[in-house]
XYZ file of N, CA and C in Angstrom:
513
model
N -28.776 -40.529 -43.916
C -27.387 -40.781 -43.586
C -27.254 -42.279 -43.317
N -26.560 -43.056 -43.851
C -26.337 -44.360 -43.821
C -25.519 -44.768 -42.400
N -25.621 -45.698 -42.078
C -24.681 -46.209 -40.675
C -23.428 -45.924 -40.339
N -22.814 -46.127 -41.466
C -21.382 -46.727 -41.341
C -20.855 -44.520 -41.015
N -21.654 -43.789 -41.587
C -21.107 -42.310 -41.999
C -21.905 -41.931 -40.110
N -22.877 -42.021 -40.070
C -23.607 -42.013 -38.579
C -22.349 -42.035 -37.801
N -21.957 -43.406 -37.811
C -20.658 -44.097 -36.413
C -19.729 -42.744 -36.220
N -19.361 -42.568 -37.829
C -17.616 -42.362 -38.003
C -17.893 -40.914 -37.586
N -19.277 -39.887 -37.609
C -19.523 -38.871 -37.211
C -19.873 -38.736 -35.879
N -20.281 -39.917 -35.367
C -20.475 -39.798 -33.790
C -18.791 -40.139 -33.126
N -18.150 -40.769 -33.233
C -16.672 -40.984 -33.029
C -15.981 -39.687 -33.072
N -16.231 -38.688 -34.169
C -15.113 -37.801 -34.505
C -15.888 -36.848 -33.471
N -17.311 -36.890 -32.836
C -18.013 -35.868 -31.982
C -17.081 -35.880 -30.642
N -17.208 -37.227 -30.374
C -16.697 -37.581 -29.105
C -15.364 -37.230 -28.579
N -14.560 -37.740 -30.134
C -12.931 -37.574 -30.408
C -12.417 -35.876 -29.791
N -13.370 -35.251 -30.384
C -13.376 -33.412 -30.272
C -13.899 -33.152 -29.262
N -14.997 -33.337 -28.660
C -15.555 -33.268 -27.674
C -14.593 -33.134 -25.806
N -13.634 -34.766 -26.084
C -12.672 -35.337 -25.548
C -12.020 -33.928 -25.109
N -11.129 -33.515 -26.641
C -9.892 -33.008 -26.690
C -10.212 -31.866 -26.624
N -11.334 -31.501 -26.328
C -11.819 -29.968 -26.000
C -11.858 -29.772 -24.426
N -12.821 -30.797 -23.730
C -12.680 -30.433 -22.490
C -10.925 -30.515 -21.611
N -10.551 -31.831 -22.318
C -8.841 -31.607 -21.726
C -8.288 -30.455 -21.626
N -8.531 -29.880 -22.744
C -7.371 -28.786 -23.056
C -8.080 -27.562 -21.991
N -9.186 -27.290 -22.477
C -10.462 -26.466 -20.754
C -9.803 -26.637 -19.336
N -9.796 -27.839 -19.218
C -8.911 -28.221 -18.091
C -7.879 -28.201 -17.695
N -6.940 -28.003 -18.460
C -5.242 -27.761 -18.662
C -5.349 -26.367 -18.619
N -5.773 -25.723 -19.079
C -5.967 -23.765 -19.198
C -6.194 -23.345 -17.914
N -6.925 -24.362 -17.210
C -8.081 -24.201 -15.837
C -6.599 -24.434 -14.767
N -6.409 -25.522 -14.800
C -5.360 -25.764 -13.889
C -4.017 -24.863 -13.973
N -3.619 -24.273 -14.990
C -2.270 -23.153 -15.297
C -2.666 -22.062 -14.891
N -4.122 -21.745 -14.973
C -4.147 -20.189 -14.453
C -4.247 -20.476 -12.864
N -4.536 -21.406 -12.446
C -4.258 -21.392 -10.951
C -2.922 -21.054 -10.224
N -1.765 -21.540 -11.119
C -0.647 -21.742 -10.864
C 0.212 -19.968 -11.637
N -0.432 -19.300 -12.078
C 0.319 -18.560 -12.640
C 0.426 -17.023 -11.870
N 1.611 -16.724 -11.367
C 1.789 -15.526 -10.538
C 3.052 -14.789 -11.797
N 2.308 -13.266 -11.773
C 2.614 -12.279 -12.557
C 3.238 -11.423 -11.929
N 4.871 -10.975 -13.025
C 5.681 -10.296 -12.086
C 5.395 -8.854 -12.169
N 5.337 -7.753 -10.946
C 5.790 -6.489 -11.419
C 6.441 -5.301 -10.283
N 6.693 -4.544 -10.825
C 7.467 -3.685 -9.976
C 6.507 -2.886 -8.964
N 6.654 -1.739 -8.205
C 5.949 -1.123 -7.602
C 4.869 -0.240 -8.116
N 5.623 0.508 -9.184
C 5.093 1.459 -10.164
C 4.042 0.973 -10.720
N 4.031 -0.438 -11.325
C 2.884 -1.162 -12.382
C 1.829 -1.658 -11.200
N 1.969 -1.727 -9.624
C 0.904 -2.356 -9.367
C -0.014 -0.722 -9.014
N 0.466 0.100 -8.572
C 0.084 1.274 -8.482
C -0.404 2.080 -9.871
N -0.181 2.394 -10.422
C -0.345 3.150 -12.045
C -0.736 1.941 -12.917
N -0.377 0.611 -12.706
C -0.973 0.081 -14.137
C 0.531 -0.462 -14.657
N 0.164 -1.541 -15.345
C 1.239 -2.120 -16.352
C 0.788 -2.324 -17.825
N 1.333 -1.638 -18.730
C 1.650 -1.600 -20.187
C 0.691 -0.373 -20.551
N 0.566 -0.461 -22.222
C -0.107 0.861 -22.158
C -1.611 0.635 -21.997
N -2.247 -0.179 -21.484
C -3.673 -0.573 -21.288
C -3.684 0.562 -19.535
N -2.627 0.566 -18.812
C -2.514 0.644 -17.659
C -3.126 -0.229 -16.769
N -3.179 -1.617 -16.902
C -4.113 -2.560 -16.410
C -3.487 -2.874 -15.167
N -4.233 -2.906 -13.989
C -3.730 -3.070 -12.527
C -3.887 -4.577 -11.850
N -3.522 -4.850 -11.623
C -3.557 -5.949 -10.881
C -4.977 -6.087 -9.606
N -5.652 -7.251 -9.756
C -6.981 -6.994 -8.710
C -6.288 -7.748 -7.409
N -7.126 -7.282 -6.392
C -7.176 -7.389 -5.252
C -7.636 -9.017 -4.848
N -6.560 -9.580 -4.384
C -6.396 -10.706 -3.929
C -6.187 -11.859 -5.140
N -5.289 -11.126 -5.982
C -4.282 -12.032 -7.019
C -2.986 -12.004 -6.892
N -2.437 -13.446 -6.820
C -1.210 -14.014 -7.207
C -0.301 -13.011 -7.795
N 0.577 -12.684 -6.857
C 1.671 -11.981 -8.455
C 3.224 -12.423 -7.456
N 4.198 -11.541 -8.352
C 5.536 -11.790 -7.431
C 5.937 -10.179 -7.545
N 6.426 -9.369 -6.600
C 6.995 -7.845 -6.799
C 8.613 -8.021 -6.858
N 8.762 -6.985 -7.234
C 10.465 -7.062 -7.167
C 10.961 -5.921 -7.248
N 11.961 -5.271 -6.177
C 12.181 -3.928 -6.456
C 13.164 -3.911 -5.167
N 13.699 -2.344 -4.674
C 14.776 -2.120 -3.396
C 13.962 -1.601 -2.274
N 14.275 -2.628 -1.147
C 13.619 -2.098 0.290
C 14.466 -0.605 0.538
N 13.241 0.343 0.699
C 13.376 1.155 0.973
C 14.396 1.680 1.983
N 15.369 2.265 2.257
C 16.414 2.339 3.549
C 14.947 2.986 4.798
N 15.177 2.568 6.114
C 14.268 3.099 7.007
C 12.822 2.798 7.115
N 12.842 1.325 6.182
C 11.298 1.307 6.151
C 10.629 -0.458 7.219
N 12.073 -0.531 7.340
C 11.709 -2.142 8.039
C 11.443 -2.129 9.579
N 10.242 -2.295 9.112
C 9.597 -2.443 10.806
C 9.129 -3.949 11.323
N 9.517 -4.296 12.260
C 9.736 -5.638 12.924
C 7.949 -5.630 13.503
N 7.134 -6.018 13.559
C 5.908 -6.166 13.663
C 5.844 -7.374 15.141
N 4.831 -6.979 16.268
C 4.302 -8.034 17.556
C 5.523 -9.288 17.427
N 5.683 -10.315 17.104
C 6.351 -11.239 17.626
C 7.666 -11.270 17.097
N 8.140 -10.863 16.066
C 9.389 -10.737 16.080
C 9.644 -11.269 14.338
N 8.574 -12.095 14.242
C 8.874 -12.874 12.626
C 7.952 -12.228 11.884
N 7.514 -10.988 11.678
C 6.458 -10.360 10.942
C 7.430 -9.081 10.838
N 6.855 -9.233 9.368
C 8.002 -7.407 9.489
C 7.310 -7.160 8.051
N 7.326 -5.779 8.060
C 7.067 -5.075 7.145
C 7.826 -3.979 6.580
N 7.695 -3.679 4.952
C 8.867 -2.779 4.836
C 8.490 -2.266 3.150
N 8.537 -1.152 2.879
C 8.148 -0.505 1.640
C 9.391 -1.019 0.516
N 8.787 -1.280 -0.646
C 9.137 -1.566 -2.143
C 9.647 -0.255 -3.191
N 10.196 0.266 -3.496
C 10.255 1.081 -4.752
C 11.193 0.602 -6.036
N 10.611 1.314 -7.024
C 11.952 1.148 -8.137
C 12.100 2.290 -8.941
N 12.299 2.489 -10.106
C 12.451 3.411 -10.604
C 11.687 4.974 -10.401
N 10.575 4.651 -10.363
C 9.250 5.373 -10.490
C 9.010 6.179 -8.982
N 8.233 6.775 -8.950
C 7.720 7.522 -7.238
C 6.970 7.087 -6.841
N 6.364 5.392 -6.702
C 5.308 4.890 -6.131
C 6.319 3.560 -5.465
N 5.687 3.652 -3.781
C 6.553 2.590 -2.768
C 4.824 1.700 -3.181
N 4.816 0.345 -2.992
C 4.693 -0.929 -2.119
C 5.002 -1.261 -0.768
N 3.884 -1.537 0.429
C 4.169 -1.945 1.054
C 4.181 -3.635 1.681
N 5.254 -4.222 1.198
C 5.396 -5.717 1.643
C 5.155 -6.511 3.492
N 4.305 -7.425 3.405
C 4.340 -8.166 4.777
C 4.938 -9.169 4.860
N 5.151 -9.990 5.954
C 5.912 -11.175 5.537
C 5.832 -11.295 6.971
N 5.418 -12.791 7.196
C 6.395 -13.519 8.379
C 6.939 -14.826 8.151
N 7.826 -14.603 8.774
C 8.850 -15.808 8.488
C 10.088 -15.044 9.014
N 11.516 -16.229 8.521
C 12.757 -15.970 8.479
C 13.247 -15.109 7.285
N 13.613 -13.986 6.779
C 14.074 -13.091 6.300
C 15.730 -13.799 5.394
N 15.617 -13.673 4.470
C 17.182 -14.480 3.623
C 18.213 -13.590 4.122
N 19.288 -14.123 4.424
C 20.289 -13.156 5.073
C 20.793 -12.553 4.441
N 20.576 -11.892 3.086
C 21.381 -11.138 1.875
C 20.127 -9.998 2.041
N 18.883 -10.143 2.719
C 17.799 -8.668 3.040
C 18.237 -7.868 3.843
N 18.486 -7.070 3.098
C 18.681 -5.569 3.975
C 18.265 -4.544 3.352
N 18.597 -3.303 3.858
C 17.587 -2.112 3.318
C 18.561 -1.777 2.087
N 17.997 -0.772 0.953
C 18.560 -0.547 -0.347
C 18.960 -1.919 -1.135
N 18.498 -3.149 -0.749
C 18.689 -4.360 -1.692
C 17.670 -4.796 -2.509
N 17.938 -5.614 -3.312
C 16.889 -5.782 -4.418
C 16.032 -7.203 -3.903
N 15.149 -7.135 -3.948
C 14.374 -8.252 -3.429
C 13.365 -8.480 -4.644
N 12.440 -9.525 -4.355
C 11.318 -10.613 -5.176
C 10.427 -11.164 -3.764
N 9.578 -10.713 -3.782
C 8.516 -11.210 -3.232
C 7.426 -11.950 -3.489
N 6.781 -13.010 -3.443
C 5.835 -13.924 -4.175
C 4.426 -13.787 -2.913
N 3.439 -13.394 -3.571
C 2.584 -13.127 -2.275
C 1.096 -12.715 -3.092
N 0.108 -12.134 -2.427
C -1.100 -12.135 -2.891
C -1.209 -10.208 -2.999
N -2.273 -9.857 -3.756
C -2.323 -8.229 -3.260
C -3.112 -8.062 -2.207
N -3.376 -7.688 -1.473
C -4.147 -6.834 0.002
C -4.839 -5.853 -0.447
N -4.324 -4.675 -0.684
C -4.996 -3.656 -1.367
C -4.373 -2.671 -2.234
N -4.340 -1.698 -2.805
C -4.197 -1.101 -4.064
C -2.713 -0.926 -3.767
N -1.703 -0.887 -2.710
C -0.182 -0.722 -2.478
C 0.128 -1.711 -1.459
N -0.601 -3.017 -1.383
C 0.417 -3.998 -0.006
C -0.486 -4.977 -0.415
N 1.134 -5.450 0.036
C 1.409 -7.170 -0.584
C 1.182 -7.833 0.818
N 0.798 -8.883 1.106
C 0.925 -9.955 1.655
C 1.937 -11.248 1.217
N 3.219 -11.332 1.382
C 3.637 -12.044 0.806
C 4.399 -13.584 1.538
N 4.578 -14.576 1.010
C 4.214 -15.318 1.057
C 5.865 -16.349 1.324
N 6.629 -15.385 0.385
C 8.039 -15.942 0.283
C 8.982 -14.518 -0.285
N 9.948 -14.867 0.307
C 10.847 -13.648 -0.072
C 12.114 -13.910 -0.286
N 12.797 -13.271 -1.659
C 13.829 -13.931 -1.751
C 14.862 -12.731 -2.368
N 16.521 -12.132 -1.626
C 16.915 -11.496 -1.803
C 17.711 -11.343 -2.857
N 18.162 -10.747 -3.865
C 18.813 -10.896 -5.119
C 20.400 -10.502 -4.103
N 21.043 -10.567 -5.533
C 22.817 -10.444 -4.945
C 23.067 -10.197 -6.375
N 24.481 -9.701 -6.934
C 24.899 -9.541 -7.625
C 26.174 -10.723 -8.067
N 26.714 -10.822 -9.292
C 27.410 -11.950 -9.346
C 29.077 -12.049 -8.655
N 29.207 -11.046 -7.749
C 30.448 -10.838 -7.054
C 29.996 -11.367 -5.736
N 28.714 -11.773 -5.358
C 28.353 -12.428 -4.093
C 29.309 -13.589 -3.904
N 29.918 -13.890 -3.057
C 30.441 -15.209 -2.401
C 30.294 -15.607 -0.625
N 29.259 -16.591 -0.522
C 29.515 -17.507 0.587
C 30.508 -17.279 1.287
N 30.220 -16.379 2.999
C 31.881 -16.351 4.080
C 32.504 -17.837 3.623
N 32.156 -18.742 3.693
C 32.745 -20.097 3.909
C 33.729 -20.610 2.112
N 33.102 -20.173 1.086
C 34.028 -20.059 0.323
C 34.852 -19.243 -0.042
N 34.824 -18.203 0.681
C 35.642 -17.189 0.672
C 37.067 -17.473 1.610
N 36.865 -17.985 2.877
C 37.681 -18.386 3.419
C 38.018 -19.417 3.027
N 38.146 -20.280 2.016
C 38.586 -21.983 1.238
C 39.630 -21.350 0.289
N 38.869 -19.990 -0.383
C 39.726 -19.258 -1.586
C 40.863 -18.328 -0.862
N 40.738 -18.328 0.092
C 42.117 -17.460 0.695
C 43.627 -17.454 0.074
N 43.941 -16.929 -0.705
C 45.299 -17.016 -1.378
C 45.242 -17.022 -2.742
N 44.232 -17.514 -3.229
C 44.013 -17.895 -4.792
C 43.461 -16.330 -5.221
N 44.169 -15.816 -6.348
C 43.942 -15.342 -7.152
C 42.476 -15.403 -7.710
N 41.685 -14.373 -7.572
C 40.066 -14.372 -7.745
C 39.895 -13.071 -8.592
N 39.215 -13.273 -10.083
C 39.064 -12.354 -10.845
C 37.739 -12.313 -11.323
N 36.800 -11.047 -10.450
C 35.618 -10.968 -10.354
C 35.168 -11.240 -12.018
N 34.028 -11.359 -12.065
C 33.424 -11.674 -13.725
C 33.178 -10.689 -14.074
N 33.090 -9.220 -13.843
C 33.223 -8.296 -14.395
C 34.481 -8.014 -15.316
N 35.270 -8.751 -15.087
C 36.525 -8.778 -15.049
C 37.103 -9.230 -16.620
N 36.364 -10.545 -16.407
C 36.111 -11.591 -17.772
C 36.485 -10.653 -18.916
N 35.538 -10.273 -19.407
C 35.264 -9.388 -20.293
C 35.945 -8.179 -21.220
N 36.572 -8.032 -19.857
C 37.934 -6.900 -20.470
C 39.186 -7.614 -20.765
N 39.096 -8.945 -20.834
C 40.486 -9.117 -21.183
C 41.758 -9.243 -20.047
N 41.288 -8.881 -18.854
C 42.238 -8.511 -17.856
C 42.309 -10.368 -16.581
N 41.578 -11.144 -17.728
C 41.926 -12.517 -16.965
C 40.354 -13.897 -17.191
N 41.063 -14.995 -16.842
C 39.742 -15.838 -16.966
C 39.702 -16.797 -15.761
N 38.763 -17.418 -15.245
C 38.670 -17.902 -14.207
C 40.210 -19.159 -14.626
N 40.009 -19.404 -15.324
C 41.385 -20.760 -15.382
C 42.479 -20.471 -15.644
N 42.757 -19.285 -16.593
C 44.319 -18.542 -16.738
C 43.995 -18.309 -18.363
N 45.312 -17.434 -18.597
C 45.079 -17.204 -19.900
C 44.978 -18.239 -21.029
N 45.323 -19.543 -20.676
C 45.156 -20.735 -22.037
C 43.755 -21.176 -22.060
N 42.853 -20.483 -20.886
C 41.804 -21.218 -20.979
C 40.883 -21.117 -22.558
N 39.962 -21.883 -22.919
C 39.506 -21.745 -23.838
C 40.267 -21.826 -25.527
N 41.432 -22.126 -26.008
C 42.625 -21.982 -26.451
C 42.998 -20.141 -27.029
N 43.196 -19.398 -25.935
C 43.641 -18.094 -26.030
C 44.717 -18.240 -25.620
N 45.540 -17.363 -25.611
C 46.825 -17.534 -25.840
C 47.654 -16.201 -25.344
């Protein structure tokens, strides 16, 4: 093998070599960061048709309706615990301390971001309550006092638009 073919093959080693471990490292650093969503049912029974479960003391986020009757206020007052369900006949039981979002209450839909504990309880980490798109802020509600307000369900049928009927050029 002559020199000049030597170099240009040790260069293109290095070149690959380079862009191999980066990318190792980029894969390395995303799976650290990556929390997997699922309902109650999938951490219990399995998710997809593999039925593959989630292991014990991995990252995920749950999401589903606090059970009515299940929120129990735990020793100091900022720990509370409270069962998960959704469609299916398998509850989750969620932990949490902290401040609670003021849209949590029982039969609401929540998202929890937290670690697993064991085969049905979460340890979680952050909690955040869903709402539907008819939610409005007391404080803008009382600003809108008088004004004509046509929920977005609303949109749709024809029966009005947030700006009036010219909005958009309809007529």
């Amino acid at each position: 093998m002559n020199p000049r073919r030597k170099r240009r093959l040790t260069v293109v080693s290095i070149i690959l070599f380079t862009l191999a471990s980066a990318t190792a490292l980029v894969l390395y650093a995303l799976s650290q960061n990556i929390d997997l969503f699922y309902t109650p049912t999938e951490i219990v029974e399995g998710k997809g048709a593999a039925q593959v479960k989630p292991e014990v003391g991995q990252r995920l986020r749950i999401g589903g309706l606090v059970v009515p009757g299940s929120v129990e206020r735990i020793g100091d007052g900022l720990t509370v615990a409270f069962d998960l369900i959704d469609q299916g006949p398998a509850t989750v039981t969620v932990e949490f301390t902290g401040i609670l979002p003021d849209l949590f209450r029982e039969g609401q839909g929540i998202v929890a971001q937290g670690e697993l504990l064991s085969a049905n309880r979460v340890l979680a980490h952050e909690v955040l309550a869903k709402h539907d798109e008819e939610y409005m802020p007391a404080e803008l509600a009382e600003a809108l006092k008088g004004i004509r307000h046509v929920p977005p369900s609303q949109w749709q049928q024809g029966e009005g638009t947030p700006y009036g009927s010219s909005y958009g050029g309809q007529q």
